[in-house]
PDB file of C-alpha atoms and ligand atoms in Angstrom:
ATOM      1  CA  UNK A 307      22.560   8.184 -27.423  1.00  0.00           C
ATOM      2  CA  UNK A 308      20.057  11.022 -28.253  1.00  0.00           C
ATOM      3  CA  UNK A 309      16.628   9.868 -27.570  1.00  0.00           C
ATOM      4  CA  UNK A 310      14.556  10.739 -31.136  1.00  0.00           C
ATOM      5  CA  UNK A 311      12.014  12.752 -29.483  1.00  0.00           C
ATOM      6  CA  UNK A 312      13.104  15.496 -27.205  1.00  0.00           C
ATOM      7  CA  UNK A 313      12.160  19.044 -26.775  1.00  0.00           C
ATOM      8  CA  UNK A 314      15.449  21.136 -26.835  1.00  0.00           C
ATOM      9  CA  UNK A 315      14.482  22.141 -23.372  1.00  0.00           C
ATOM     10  CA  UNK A 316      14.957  18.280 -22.428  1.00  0.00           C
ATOM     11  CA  UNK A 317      18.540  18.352 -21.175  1.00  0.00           C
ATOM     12  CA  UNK A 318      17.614  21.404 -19.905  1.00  0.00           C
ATOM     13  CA  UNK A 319      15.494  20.425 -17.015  1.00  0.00           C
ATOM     14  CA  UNK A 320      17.357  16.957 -17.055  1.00  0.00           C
ATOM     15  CA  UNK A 321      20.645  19.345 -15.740  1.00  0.00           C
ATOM     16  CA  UNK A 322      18.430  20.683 -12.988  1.00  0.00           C
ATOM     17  CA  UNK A 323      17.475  17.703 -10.942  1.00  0.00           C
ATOM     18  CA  UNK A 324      18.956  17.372  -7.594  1.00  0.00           C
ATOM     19  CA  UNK A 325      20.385  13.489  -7.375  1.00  0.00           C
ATOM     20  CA  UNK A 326      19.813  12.985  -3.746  1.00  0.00           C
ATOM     21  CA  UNK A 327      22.904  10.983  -1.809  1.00  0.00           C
ATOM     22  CA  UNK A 328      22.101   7.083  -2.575  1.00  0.00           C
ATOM     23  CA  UNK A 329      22.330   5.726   0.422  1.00  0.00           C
ATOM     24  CA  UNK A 330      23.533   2.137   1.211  1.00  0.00           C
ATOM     25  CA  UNK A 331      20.622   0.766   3.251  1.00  0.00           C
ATOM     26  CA  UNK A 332      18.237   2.443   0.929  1.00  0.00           C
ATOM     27  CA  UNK A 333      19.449   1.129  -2.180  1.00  0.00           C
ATOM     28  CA  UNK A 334      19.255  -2.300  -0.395  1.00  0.00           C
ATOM     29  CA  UNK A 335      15.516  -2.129   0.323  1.00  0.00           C
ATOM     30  CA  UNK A 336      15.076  -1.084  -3.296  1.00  0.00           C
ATOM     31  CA  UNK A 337      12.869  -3.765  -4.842  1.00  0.00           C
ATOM     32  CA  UNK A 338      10.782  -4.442  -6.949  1.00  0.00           C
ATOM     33  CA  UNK A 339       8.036  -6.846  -5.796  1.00  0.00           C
ATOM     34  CA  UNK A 340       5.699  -8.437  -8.098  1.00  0.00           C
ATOM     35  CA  UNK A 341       3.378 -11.137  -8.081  1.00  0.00           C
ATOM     36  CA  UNK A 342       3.207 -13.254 -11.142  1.00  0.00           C
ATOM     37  CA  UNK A 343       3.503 -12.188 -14.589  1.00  0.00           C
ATOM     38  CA  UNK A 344       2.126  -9.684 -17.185  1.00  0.00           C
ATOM     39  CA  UNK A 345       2.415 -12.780 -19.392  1.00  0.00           C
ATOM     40  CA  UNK A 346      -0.017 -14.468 -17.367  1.00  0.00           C
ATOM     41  CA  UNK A 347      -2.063 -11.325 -17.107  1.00  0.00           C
ATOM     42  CA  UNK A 348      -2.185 -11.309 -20.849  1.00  0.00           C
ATOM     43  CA  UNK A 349      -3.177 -15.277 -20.743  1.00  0.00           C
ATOM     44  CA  UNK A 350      -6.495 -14.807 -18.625  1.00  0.00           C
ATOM     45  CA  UNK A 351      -5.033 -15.607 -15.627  1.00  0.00           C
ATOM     46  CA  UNK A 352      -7.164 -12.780 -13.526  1.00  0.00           C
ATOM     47  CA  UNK A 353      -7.979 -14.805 -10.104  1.00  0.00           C
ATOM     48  CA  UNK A 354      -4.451 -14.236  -7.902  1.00  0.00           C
ATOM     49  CA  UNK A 355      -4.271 -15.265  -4.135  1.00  0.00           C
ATOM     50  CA  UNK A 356      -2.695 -11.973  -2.778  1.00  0.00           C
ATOM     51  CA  UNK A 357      -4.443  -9.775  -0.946  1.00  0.00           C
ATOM     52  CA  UNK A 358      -3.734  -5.796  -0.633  1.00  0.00           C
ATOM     53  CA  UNK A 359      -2.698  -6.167   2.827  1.00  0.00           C
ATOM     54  CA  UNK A 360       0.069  -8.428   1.731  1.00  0.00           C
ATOM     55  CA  UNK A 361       1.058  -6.405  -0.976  1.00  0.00           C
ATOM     56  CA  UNK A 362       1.617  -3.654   1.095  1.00  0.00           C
ATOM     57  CA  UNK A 363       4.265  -5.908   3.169  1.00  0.00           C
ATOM     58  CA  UNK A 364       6.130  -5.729   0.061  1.00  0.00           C
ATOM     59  CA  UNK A 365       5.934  -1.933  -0.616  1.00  0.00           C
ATOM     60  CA  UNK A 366       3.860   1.308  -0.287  1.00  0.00           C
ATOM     61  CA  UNK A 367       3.860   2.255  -3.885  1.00  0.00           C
ATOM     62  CA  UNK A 368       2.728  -0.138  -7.252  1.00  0.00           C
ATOM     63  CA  UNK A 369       0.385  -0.448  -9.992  1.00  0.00           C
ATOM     64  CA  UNK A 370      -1.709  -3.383 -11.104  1.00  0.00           C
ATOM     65  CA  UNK A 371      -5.302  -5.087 -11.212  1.00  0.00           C
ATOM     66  CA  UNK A 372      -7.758  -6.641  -9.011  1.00  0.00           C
ATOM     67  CA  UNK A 373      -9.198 -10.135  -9.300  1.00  0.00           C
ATOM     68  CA  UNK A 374     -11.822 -10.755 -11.531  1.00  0.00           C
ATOM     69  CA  UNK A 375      -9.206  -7.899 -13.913  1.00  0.00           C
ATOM     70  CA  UNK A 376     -12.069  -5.533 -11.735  1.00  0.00           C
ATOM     71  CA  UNK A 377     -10.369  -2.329 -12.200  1.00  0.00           C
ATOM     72  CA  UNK A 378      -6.726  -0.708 -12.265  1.00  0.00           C
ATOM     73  CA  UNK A 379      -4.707  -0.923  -8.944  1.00  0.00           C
ATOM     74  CA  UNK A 380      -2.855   2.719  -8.186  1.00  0.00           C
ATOM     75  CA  UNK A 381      -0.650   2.540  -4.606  1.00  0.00           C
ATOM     76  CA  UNK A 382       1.183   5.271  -3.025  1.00  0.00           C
ATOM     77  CA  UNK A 383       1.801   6.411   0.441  1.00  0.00           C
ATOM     78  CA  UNK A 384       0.906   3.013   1.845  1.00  0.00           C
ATOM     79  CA  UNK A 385      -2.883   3.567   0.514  1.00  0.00           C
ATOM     80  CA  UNK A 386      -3.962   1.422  -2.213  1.00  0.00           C
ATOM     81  CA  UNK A 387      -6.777   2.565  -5.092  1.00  0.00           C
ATOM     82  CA  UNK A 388      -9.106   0.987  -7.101  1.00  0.00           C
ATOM     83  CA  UNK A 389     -10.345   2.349  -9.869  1.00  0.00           C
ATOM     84  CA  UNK A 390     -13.289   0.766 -11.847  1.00  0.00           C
ATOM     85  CA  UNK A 391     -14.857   0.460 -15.478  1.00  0.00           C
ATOM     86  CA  UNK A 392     -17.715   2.424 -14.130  1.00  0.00           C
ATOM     87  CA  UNK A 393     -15.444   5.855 -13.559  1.00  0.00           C
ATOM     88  CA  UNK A 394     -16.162   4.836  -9.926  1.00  0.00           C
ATOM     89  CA  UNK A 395     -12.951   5.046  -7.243  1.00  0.00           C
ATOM     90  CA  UNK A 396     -12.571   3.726  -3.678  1.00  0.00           C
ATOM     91  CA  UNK A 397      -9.821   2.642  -1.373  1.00  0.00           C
ATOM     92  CA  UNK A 398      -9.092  -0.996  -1.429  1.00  0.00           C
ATOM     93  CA  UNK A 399     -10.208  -3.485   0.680  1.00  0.00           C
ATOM     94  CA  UNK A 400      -7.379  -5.170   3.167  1.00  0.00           C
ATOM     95  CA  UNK A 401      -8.659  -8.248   1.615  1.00  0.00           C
ATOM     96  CA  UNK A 402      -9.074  -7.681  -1.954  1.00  0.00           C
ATOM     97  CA  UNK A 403      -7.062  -9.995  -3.743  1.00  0.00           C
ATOM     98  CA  UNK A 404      -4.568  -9.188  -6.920  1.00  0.00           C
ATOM     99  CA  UNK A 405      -3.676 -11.638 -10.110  1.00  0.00           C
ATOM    100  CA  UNK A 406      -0.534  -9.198 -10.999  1.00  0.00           C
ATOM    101  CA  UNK A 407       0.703  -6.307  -9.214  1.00  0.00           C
ATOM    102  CA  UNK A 408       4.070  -4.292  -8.901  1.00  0.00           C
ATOM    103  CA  UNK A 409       4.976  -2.881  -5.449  1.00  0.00           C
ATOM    104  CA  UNK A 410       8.174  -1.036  -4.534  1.00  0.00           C
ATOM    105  CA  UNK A 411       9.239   1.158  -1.188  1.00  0.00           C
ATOM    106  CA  UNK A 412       9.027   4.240  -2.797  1.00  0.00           C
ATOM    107  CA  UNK A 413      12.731   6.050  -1.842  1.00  0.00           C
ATOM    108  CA  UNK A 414      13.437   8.349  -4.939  1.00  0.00           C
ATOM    109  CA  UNK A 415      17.203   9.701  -5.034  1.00  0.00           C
ATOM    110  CA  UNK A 416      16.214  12.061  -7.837  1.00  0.00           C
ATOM    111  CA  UNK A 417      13.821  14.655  -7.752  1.00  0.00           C
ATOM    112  CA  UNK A 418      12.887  18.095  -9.554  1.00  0.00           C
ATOM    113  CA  UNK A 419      10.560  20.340 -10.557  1.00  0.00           C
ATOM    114  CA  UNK A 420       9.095  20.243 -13.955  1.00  0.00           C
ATOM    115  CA  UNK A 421       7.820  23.906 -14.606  1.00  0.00           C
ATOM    116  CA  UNK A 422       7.494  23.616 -18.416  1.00  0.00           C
ATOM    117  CA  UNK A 423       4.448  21.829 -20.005  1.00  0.00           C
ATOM    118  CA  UNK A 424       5.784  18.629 -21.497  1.00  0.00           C
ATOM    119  CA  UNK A 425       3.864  15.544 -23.071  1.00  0.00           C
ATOM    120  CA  UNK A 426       4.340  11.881 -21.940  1.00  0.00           C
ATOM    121  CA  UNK A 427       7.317  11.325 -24.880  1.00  0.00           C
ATOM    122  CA  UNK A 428       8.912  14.298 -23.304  1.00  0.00           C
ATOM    123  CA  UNK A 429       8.396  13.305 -19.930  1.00  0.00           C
ATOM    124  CA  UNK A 430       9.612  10.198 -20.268  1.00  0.00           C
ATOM    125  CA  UNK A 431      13.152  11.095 -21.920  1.00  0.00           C
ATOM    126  CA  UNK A 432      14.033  13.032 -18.612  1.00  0.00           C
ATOM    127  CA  UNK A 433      13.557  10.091 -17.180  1.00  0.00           C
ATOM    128  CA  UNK A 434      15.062   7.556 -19.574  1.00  0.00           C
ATOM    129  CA  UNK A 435      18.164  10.629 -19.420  1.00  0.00           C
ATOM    130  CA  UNK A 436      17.835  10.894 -15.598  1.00  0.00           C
ATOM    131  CA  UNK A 437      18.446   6.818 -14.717  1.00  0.00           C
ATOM    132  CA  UNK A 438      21.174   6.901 -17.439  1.00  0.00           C
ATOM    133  CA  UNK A 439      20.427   3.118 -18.483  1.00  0.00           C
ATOM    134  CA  UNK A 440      18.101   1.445 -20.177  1.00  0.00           C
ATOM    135  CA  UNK A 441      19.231  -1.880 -18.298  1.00  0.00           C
ATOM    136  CA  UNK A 442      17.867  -0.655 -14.873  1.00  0.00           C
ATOM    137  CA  UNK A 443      14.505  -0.301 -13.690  1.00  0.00           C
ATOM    138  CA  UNK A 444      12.949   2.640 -12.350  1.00  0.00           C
ATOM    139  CA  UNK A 445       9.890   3.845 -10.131  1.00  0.00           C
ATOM    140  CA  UNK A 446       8.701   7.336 -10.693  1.00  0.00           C
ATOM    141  CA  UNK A 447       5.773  10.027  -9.390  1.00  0.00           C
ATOM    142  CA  UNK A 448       4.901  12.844 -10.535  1.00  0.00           C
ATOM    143  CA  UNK A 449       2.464  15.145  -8.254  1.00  0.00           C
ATOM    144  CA  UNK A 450       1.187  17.590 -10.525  1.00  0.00           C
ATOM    145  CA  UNK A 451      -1.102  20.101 -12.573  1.00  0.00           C
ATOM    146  CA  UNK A 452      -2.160  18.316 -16.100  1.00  0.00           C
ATOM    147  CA  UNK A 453      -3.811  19.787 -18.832  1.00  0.00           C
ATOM    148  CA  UNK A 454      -5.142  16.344 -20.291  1.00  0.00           C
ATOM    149  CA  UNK A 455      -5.102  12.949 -19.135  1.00  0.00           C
ATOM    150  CA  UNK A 456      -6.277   9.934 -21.249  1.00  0.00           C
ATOM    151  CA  UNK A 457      -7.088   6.586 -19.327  1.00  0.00           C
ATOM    152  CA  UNK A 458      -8.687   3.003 -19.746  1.00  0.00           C
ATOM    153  CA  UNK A 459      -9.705   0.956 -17.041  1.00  0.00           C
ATOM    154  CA  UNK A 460      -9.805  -2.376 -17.466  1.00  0.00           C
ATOM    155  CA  UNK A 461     -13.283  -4.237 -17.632  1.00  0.00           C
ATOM    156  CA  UNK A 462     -14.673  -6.641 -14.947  1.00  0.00           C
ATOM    157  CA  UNK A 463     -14.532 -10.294 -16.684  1.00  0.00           C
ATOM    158  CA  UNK A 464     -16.656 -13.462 -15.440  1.00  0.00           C
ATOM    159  CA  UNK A 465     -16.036 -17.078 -15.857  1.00  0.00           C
ATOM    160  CA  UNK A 466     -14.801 -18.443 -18.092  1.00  0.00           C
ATOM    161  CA  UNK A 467     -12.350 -15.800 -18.330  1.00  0.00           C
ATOM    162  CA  UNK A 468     -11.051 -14.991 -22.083  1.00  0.00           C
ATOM    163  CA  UNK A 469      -7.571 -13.781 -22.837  1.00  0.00           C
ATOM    164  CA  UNK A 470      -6.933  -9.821 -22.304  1.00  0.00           C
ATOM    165  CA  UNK A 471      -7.114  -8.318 -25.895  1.00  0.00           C
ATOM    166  CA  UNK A 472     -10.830  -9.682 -25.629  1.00  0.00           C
ATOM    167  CA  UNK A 473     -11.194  -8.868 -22.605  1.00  0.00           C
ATOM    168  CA  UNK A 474     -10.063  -5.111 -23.158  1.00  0.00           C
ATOM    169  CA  UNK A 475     -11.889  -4.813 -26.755  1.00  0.00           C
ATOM    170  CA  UNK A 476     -14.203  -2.593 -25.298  1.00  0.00           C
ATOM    171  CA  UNK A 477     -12.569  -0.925 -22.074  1.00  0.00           C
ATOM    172  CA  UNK A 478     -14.044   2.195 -21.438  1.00  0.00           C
ATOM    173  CA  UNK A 479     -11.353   5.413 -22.225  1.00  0.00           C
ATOM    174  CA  UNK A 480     -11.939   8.305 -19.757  1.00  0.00           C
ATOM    175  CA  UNK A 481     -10.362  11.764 -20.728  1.00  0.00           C
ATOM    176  CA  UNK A 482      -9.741  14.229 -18.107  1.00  0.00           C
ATOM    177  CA  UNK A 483      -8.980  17.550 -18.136  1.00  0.00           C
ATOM    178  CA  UNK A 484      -7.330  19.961 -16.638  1.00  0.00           C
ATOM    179  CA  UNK A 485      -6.608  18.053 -13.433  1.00  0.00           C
ATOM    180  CA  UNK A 486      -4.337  17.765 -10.283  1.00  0.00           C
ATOM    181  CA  UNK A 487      -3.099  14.177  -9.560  1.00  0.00           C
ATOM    182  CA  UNK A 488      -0.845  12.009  -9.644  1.00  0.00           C
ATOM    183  CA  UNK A 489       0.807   9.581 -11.517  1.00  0.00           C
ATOM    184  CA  UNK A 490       2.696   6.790 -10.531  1.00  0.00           C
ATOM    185  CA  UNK A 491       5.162   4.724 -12.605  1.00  0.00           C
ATOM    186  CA  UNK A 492       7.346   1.993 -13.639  1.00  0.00           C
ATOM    187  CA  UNK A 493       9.864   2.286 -15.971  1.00  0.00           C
ATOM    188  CA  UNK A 494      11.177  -1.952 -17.209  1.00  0.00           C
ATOM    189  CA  UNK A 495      14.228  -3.006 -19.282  1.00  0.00           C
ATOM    190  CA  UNK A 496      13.635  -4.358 -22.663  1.00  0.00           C
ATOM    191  CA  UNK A 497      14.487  -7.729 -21.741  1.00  0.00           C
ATOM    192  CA  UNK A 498      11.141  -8.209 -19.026  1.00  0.00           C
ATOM    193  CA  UNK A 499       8.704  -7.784 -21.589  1.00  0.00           C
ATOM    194  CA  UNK A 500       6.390 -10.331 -20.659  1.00  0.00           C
ATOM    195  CA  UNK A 501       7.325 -10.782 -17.151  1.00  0.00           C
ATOM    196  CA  UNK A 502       6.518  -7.379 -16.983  1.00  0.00           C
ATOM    197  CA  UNK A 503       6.332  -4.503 -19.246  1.00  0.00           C
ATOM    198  CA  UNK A 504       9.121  -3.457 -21.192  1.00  0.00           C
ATOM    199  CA  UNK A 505       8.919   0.216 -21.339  1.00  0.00           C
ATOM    200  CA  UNK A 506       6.902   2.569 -19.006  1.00  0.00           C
ATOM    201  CA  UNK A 507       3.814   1.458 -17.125  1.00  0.00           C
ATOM    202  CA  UNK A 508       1.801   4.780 -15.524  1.00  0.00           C
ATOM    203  CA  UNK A 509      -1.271   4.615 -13.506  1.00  0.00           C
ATOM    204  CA  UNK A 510      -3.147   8.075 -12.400  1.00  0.00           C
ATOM    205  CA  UNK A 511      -5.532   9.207  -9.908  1.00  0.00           C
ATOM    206  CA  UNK A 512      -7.043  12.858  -9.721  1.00  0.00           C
ATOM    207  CA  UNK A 513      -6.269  14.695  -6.290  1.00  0.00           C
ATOM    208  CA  UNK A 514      -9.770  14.154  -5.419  1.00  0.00           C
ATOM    209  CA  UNK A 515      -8.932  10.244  -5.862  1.00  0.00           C
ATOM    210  CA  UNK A 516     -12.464  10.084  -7.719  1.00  0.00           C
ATOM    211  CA  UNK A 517     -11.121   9.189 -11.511  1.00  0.00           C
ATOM    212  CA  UNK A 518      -7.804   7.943 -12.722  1.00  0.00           C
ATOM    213  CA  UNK A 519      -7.489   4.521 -14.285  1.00  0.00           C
ATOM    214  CA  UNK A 520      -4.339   2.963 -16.452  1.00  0.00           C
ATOM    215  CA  UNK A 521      -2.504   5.874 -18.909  1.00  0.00           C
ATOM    216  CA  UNK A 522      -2.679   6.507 -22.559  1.00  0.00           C
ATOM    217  CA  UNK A 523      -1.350   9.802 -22.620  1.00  0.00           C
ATOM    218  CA  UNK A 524      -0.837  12.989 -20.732  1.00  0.00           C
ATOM    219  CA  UNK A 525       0.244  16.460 -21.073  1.00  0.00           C
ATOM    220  CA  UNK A 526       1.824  18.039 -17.854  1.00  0.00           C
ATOM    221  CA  UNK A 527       1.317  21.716 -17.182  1.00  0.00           C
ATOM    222  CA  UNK A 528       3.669  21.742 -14.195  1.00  0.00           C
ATOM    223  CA  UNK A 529       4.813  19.300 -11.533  1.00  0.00           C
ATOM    224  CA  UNK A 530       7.412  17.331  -9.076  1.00  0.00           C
ATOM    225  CA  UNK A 531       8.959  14.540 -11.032  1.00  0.00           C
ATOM    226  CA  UNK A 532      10.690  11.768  -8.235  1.00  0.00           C
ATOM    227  CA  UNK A 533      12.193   8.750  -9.304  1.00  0.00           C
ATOM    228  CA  UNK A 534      13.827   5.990  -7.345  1.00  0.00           C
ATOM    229  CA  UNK A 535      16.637   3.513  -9.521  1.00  0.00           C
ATOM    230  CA  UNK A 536      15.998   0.306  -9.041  1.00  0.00           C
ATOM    231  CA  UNK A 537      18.383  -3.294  -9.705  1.00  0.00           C
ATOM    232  CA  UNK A 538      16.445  -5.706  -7.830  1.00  0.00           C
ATOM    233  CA  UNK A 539      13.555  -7.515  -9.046  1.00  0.00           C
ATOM    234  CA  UNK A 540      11.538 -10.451  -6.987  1.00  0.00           C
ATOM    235  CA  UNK A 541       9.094 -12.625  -8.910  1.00  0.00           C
ATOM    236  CA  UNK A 542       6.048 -14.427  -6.794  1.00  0.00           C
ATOM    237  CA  UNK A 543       4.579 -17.130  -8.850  1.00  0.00           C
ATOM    238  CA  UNK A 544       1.406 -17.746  -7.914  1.00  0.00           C
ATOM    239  CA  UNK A 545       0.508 -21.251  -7.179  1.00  0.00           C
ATOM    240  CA  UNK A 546      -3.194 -21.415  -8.825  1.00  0.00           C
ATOM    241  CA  UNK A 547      -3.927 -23.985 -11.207  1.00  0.00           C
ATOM    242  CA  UNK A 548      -4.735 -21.530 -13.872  1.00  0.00           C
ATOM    243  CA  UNK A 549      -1.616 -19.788 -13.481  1.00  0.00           C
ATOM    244  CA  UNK A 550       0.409 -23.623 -14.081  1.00  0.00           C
ATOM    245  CA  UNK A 551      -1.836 -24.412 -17.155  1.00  0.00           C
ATOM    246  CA  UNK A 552      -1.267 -20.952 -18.830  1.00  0.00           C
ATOM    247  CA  UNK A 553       0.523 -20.064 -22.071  1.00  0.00           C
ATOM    248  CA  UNK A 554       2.753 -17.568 -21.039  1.00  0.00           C
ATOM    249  CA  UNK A 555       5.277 -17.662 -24.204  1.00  0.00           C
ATOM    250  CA  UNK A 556       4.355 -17.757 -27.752  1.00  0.00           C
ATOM    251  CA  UNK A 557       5.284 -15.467 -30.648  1.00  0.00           C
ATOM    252  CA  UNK A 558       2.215 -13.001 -30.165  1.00  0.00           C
ATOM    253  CA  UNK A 559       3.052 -12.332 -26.857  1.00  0.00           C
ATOM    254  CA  UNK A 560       5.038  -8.990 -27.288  1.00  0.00           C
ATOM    255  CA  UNK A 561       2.909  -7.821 -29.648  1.00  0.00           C
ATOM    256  CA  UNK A 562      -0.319  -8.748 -27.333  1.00  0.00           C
ATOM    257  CA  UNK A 563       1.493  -6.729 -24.297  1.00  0.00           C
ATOM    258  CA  UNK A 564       1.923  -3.605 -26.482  1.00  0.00           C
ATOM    259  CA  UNK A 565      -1.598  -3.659 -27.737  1.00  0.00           C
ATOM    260  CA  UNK A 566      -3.257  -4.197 -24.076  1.00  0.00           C
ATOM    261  CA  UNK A 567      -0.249  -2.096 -22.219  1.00  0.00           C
ATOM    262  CA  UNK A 568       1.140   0.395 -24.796  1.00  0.00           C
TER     263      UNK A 568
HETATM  264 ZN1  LIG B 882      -1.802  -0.632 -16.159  1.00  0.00          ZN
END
């Protein structure tokens, strides 16, 4: 099926990525790791009882939040971001502590060079075209030049907590351009929206690791695209109270995940 958006040059660049040999004992520490749901996110559940240093056990690469929803969460290379509402950026602290994160150990078996300028729809068809099925999930980075970059960062909440489309009514949007950085992504099956998100999820963080936050939209001057297929996914429900006395299905739901994720 022929993805409706595609620059004819889409196939193109698709034909030129190398798909590295999938090894066995690779594929088998494939994972996805998360710790409890965007659902729950979505809810007001922001206070978690993992900390970075855990996270890390779990992988070297992820996206998420921080307790308090204090910022976006960007990991790669075992080193683990925070970006805040303020446009500030720091490493994490070992003991910072997460209400939903995604971790994975990052071991792409596709890679490529993108050398065309191509915006986030276009970007994201070589890599719906590249995993081949919708029904998989997928982690991706992509180390490159950008001519624009549009974030939000989520803002710090207090006690009591409301649900996330409050929460995010007035999230600051940072625009940056012409940047190096990198962004790193998940790409979810249809069927884990609310678990997780259905679709792609892409944080970013500027080479200089001073800006970055969660992704609106991007256009990509040039840059290495690397994606790891992925068919295992482990859930960690927290045990908090809030997280038992939460709402985490009702008919709004999708809708509320698109609006706050999209
Ligand atoms: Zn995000």
């Amino acid at each position: 099926m022929e993805a409706a958006v595609a620059c004819s040059c889409v196939h193109e660049i698709s034909q030129s990525f190398a798909h590295l040999r999938e090894k066995e004992a690779d594929l088998e520490l494939s994972e996805i790791y998360q710790t409890s749901l965007m659902s729950a996110l979505i809810d007001g559940v922001y206070d978690g009882s993992v900390t970075i240093a855990e996270l890390l056990e779990h992988g070297d690469f992820g996206l998420g939040t921080f307790n308090d929803l204090d910022g976006e969460l960007v990991a790669f290379d075992s080193e683990v971001h925070q970006l805040r509402e303020d446009g500030s950026a720091r490493v994490a602290a070992m003991d910072q502590k997460t209400p939903f994160a995604v971790m994975t150990h990052f071991r792409p078996t596709i890679s490529g060079e993108l050398m065309t300028a191509l915006d986030k729809l276009e970007v994201q068809d070589i890599i719906d075209k590249l995993v081949g099925s919708p029904n998989l999930f997928c982690a991706f980075r992509i180390d490159g030049r950008f001519e624009r970059v549009e974030t939000r960062t989520v803002p710090r909440q207090t006690k009591p907590y409301r649900p996330m489309l409050q929460a995010i009514e007035r999230q600051p949007v940072f625009k940056f351009e012409k940047t190096a950085g990198t962004l790193i992504g998940f790409r979810c099956p249809p069927y884990v929206q609310g678990i997780n998100v259905a679709g792609f999820h892409v944080h970013y963080i500027t080479d200089d690791r001073r800006g970055g936050g969660h992704v609106l939209d991007y256009r990509l001057l040039e840059g290495k695209l690397e994606i790891a297929k992925i068919s295992k996914l482990r859930i960690d429900l927290p045990q908090t109270e809030s997280f038992q006395q939460a709402t985490l299905h009702s008919e709004e739901m999708s809708k509320a995940i698109e609006a706050a994720e999209g």
